[in-house]
PDB file of C-alpha atoms and ligand atoms in Angstrom:
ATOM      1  CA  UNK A   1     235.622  14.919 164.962  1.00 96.00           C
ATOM      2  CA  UNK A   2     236.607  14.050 168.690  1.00 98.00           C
ATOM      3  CA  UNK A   3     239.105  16.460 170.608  1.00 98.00           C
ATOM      4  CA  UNK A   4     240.677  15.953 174.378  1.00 98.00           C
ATOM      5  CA  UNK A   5     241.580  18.907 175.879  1.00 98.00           C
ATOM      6  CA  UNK A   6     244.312  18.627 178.050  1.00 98.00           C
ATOM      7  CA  UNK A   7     246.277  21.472 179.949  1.00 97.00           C
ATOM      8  CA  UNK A   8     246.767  22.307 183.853  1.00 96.00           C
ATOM      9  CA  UNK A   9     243.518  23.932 185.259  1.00 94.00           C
ATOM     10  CA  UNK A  10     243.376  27.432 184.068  1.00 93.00           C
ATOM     11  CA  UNK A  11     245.014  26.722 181.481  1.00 96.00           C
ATOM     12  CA  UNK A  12     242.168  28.037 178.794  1.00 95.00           C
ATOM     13  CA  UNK A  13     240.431  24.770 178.205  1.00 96.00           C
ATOM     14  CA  UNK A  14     236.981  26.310 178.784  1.00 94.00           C
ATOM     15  CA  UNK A  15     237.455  29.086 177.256  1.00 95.00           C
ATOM     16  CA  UNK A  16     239.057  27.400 173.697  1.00 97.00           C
ATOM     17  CA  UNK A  17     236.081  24.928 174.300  1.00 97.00           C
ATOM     18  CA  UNK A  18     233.297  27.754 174.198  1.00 95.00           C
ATOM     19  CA  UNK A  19     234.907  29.033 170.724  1.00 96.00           C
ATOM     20  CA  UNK A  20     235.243  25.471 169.399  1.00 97.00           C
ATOM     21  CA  UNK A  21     231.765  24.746 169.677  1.00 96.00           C
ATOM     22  CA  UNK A  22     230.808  28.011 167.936  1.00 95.00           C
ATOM     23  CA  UNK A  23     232.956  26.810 165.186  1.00 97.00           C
ATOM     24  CA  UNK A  24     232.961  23.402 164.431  1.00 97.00           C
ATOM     25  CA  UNK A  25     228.958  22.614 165.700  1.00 96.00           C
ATOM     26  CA  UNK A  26     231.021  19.773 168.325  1.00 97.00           C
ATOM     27  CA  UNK A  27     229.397  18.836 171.704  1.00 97.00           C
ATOM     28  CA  UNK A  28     230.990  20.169 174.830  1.00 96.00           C
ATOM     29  CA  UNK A  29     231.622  17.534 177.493  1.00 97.00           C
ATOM     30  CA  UNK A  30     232.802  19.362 180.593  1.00 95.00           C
ATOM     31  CA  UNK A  31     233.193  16.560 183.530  1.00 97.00           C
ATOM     32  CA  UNK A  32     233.822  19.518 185.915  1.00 95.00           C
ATOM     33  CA  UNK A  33     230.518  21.378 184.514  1.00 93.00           C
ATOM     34  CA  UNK A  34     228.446  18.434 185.013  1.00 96.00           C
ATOM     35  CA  UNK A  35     229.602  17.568 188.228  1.00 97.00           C
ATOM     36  CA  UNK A  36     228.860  21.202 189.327  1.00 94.00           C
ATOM     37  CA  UNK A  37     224.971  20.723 187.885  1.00 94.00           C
ATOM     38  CA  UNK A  38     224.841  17.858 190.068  1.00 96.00           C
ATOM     39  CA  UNK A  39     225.927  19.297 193.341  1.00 96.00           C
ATOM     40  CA  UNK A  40     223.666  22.716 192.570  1.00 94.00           C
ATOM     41  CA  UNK A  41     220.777  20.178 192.040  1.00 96.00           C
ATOM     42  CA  UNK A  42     221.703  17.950 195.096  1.00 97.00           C
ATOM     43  CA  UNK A  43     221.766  14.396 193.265  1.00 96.00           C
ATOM     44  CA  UNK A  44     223.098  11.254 194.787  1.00 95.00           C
ATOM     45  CA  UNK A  45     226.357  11.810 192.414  1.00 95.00           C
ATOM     46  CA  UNK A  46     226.096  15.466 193.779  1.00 96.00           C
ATOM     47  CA  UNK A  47     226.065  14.235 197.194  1.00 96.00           C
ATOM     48  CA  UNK A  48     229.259  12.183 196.612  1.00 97.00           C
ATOM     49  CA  UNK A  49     231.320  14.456 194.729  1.00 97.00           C
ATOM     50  CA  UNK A  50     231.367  17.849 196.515  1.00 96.00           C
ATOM     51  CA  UNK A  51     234.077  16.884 198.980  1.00 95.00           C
ATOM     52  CA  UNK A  52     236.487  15.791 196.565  1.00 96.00           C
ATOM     53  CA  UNK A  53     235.522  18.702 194.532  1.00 96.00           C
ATOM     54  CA  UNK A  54     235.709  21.269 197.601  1.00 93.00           C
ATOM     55  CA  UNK A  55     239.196  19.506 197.987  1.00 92.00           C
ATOM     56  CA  UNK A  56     240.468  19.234 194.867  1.00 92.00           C
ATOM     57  CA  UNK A  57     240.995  15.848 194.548  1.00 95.00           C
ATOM     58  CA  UNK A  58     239.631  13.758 191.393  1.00 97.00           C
ATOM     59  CA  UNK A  59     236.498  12.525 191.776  1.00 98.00           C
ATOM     60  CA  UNK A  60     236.470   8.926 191.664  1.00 98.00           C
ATOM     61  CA  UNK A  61     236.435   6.852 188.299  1.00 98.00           C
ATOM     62  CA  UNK A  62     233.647   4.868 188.764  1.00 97.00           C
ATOM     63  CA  UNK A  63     231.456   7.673 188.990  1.00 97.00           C
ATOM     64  CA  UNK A  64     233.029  10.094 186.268  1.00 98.00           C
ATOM     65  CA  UNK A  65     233.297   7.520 183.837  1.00 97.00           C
ATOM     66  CA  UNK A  66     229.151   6.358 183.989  1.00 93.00           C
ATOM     67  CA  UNK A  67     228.859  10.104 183.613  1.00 96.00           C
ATOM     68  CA  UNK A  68     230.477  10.044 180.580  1.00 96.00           C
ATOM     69  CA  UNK A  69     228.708   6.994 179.087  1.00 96.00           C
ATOM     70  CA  UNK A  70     225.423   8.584 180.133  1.00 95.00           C
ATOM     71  CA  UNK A  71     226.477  11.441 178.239  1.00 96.00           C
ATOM     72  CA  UNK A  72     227.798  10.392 174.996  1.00 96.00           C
ATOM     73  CA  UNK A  73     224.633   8.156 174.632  1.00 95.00           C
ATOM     74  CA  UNK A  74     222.558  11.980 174.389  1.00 96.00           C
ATOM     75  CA  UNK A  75     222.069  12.478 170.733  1.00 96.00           C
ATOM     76  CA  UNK A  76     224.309  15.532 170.484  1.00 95.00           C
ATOM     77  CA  UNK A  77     227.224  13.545 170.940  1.00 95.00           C
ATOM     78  CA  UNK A  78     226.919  12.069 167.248  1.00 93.00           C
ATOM     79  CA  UNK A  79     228.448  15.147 165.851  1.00 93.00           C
ATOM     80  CA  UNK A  80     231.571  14.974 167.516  1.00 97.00           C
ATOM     81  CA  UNK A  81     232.512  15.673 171.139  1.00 98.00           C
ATOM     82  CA  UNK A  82     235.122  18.218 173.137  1.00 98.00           C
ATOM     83  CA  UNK A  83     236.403  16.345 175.954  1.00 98.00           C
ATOM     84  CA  UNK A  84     237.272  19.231 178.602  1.00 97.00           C
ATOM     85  CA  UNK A  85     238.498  17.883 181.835  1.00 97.00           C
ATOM     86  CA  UNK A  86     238.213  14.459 180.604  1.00 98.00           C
ATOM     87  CA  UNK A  87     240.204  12.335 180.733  1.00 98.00           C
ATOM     88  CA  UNK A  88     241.762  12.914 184.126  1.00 98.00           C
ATOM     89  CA  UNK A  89     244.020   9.439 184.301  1.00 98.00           C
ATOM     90  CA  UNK A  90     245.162   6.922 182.269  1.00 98.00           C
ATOM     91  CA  UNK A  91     242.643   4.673 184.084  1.00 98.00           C
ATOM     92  CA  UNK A  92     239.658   7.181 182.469  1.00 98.00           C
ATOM     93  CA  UNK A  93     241.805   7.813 178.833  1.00 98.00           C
ATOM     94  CA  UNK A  94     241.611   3.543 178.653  1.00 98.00           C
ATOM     95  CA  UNK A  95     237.879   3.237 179.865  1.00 98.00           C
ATOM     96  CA  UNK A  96     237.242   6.433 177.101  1.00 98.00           C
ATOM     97  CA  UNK A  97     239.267   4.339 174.296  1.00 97.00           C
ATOM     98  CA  UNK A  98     237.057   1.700 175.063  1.00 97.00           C
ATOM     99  CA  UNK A  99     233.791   3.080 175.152  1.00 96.00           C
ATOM    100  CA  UNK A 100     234.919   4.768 172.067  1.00 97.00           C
ATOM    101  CA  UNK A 101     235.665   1.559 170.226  1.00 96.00           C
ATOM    102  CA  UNK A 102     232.655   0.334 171.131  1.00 95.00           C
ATOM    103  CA  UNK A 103     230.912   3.103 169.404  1.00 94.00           C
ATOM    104  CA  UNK A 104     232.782   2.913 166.432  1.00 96.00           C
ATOM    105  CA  UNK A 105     234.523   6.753 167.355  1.00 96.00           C
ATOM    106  CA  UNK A 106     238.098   7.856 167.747  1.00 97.00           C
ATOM    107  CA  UNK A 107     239.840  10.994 169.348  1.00 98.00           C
ATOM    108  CA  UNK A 108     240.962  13.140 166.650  1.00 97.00           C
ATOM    109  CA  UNK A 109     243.370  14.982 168.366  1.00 98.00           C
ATOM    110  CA  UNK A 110     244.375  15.604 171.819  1.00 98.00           C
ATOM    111  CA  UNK A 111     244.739  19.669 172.539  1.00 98.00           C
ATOM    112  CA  UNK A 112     247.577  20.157 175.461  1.00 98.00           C
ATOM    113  CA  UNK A 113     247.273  23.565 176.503  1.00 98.00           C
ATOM    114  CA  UNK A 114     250.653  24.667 178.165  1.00 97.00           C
ATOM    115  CA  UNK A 115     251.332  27.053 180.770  1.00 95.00           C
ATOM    116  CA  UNK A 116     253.606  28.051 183.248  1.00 93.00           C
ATOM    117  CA  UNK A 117     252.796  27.051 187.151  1.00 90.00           C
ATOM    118  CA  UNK A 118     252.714  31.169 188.285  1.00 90.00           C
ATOM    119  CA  UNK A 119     250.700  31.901 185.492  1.00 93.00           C
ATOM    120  CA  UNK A 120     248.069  29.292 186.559  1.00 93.00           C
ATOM    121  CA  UNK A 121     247.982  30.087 190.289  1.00 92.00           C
ATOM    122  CA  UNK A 122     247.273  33.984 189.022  1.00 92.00           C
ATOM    123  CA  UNK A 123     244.529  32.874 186.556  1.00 92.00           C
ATOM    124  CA  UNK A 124     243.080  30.572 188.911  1.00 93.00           C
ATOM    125  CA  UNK A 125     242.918  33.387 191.827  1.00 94.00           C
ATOM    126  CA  UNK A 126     241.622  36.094 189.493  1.00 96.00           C
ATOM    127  CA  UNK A 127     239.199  33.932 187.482  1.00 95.00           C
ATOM    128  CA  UNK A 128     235.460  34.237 188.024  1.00 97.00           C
ATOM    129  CA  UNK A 129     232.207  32.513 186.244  1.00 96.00           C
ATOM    130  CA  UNK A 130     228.834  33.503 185.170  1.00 97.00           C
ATOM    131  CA  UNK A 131     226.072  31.790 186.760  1.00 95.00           C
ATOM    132  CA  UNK A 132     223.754  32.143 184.702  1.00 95.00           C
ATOM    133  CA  UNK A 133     225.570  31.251 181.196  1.00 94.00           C
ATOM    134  CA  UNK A 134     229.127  29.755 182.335  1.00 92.00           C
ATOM    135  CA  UNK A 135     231.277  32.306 180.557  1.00 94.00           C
ATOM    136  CA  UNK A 136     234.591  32.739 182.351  1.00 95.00           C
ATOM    137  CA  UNK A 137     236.078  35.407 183.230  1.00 96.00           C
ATOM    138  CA  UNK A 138     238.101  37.267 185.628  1.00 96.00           C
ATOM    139  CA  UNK A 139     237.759  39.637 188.714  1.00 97.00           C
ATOM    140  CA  UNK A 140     237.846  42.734 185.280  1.00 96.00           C
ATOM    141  CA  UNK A 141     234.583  41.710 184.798  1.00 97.00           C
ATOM    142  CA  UNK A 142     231.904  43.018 187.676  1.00 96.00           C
ATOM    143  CA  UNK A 143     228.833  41.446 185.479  1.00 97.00           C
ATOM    144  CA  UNK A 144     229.074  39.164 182.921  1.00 98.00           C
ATOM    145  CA  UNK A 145     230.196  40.654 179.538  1.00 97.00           C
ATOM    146  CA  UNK A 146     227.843  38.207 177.639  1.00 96.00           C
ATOM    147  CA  UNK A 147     224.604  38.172 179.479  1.00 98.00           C
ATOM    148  CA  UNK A 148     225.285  40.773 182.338  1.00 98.00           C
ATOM    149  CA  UNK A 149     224.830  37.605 185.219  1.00 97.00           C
ATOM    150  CA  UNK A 150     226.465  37.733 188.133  1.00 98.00           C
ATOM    151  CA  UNK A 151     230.044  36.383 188.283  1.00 98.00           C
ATOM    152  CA  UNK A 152     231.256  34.349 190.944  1.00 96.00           C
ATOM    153  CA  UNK A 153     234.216  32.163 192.124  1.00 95.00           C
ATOM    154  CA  UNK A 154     234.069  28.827 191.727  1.00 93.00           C
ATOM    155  CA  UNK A 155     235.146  27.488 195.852  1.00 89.00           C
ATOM    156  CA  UNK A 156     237.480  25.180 194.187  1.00 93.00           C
ATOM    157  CA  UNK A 157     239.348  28.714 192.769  1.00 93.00           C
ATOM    158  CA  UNK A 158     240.719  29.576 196.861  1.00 90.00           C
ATOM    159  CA  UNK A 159     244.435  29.443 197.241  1.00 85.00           C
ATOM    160  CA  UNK A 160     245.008  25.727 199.040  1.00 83.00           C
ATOM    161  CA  UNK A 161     242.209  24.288 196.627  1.00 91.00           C
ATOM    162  CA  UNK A 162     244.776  25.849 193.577  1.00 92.00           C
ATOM    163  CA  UNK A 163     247.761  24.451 195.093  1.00 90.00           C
ATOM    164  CA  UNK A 164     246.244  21.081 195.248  1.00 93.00           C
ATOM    165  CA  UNK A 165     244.310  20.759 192.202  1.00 94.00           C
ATOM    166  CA  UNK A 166     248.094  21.491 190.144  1.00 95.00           C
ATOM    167  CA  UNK A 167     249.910  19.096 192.602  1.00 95.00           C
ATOM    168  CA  UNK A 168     246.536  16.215 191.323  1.00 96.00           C
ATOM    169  CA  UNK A 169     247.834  17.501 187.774  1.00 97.00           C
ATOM    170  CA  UNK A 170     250.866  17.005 187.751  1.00 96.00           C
ATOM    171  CA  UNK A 171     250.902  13.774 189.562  1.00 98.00           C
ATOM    172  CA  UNK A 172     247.528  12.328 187.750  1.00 97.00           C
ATOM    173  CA  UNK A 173     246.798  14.093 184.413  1.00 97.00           C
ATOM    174  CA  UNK A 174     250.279  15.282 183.451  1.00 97.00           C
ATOM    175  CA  UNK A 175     251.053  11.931 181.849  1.00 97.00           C
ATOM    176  CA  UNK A 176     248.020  11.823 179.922  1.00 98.00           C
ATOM    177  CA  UNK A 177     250.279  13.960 177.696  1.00 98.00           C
ATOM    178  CA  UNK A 178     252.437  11.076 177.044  1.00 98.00           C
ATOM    179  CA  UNK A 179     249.529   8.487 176.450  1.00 97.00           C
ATOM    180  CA  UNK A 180     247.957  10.715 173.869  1.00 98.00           C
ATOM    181  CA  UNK A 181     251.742  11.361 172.400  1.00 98.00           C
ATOM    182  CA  UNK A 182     252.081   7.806 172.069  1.00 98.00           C
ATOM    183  CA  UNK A 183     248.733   7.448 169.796  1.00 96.00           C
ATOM    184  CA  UNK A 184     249.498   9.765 167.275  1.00 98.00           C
ATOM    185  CA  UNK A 185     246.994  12.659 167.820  1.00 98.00           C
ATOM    186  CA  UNK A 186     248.867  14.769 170.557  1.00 98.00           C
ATOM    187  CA  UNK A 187     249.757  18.749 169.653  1.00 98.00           C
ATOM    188  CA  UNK A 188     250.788  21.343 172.055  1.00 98.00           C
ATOM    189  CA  UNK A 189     249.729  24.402 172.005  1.00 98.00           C
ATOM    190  CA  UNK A 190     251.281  27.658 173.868  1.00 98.00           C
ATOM    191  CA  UNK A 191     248.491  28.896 176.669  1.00 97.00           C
ATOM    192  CA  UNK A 192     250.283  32.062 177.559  1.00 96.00           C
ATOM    193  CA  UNK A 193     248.877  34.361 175.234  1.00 96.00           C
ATOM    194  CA  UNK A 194     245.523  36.025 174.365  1.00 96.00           C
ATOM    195  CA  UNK A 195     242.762  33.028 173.652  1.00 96.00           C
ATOM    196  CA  UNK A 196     241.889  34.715 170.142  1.00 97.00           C
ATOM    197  CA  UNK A 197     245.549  33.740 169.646  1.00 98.00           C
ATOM    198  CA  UNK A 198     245.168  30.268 171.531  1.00 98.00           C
ATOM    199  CA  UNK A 199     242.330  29.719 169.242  1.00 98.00           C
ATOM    200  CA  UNK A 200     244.393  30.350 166.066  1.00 98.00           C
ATOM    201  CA  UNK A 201     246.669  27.753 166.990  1.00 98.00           C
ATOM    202  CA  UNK A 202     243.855  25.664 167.444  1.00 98.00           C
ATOM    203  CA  UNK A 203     242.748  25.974 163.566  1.00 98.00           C
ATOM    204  CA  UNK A 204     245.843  25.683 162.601  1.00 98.00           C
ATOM    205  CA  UNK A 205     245.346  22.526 163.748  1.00 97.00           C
ATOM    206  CA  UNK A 206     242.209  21.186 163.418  1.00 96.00           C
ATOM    207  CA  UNK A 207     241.515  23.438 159.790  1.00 91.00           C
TER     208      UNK A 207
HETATM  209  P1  AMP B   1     237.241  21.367 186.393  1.00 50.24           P
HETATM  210  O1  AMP B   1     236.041  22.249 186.200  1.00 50.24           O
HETATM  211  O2  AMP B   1     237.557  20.534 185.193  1.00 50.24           O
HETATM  212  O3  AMP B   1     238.439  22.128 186.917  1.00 50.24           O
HETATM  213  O4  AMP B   1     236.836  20.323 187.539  1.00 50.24           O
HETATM  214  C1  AMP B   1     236.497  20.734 188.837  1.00 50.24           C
HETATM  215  C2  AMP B   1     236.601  19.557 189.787  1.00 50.24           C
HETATM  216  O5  AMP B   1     235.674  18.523 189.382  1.00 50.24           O
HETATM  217  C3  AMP B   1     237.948  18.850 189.805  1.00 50.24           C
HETATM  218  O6  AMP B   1     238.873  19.476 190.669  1.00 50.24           O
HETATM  219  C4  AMP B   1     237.561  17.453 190.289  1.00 50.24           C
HETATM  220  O7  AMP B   1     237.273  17.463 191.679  1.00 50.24           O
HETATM  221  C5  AMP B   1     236.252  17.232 189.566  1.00 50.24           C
HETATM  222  N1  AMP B   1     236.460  16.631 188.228  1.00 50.24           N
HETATM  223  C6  AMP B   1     236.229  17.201 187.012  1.00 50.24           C
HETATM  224  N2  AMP B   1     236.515  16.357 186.012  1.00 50.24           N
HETATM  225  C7  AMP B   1     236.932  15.208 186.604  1.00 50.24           C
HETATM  226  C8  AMP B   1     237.398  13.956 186.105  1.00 50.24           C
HETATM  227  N3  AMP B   1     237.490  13.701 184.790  1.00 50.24           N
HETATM  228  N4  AMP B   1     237.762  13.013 187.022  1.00 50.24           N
HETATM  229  C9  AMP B   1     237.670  13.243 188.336  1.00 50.24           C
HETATM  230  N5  AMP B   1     237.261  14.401 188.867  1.00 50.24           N
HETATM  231  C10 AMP B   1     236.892  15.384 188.019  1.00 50.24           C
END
């Protein structure tokens, strides 16, 4: 089974993704979590995406999409993959159909996570991460509730970076809902409520 996540950031895709892979054994592919390893460890693609990162902006195609390939080729990705920030475009849903069909795979079903624009900007503000194991959180937790790391905000979580990361949405992702709509597999799923709810609608879904 192959899922896209879609949904506005903050929306809950991490957080739906983290119980999906506890349920259903799937891989987690998290383009914003493996660009992050790659700018902690200072890579080449490190090098080249912090400033669009930092910004907001999309990191270019080129770059996320070989990222991709390189990562569906690990052998985890046999038992079925959660796309989570990924696609971004239609440019990178086309290039992920492709790949796909090269591999003989399919996307299942493509997860839009909805939620209002306030809502978001609050989230966003208030959320913070675990170093150490990636759980996410919010400024409620002073240590992480999982492994008692030390929570942080991301520096793409400041104010301007939020305002410009929904405007990218909107204007780039958005009308990935549309493309997904128009293959069949698209179901929306109400993001303003508690994730154990979220997650509920997710099983309705996927069984
Ligand atoms: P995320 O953790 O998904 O919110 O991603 C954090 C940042 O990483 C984004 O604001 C982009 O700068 C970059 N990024 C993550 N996924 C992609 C993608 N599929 N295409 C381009 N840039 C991405």
């Amino acid at each position: 089974m192959n899922i896209v996540l879609l949904g506005a950031p903050g929306a809950g895709k991490g957080t739906q993704a983290a119980l999906m892979v506890e349920k259903y054994g799937l891989a987690h592919v998290s383009t914003g979590d493996l660009l992050r390893a790659a700018v902690n460890e200072g890579t080449e693609l490190g090098l080249e995406a912090k400033g669009f990162m930092d910004a907001g902006e999309l990191v270019p195609d080129s770059l996320v999409i070989s990222l991709i390939k390189e990562r569906l080729a690990a052998p985890d990705a046999s038992k079925g993959v959660i796309f989570d920030g990924f696609p971004r475009n239609t440019l990178q849903a086309v290039a992920l159909s492709a790949e796909f069909d090269l591999m003989g795979e399919k996307i299942d079903a493509a997860l839009a996570i909805q939620l209002d624009a306030e809502v978001i900007v609050k989230r966003l503000s208030e959320r913070r991460c675990c170093r150490d194991c990636g759980y996410i959180g919010s400024t409620q937790d002073p240590v992480c509730p999982k492994c008692g790391g030390e929570m942080y905000q991301r520096d793409d979580d400041m104010p301007d970076t939020i305002r410009n990361r929904l405007d990218v949405y909107e204007k780039s992702t958005a009308p990935l809902i549309d493309y997904y709509r128009g293959a069949e597999v698209l179901y929306e799923i109400d993001g303003d409520k508690h994730p154990d709810e979220v997650f509920q609608s997710i099983q309705d879904i996927l069984g």
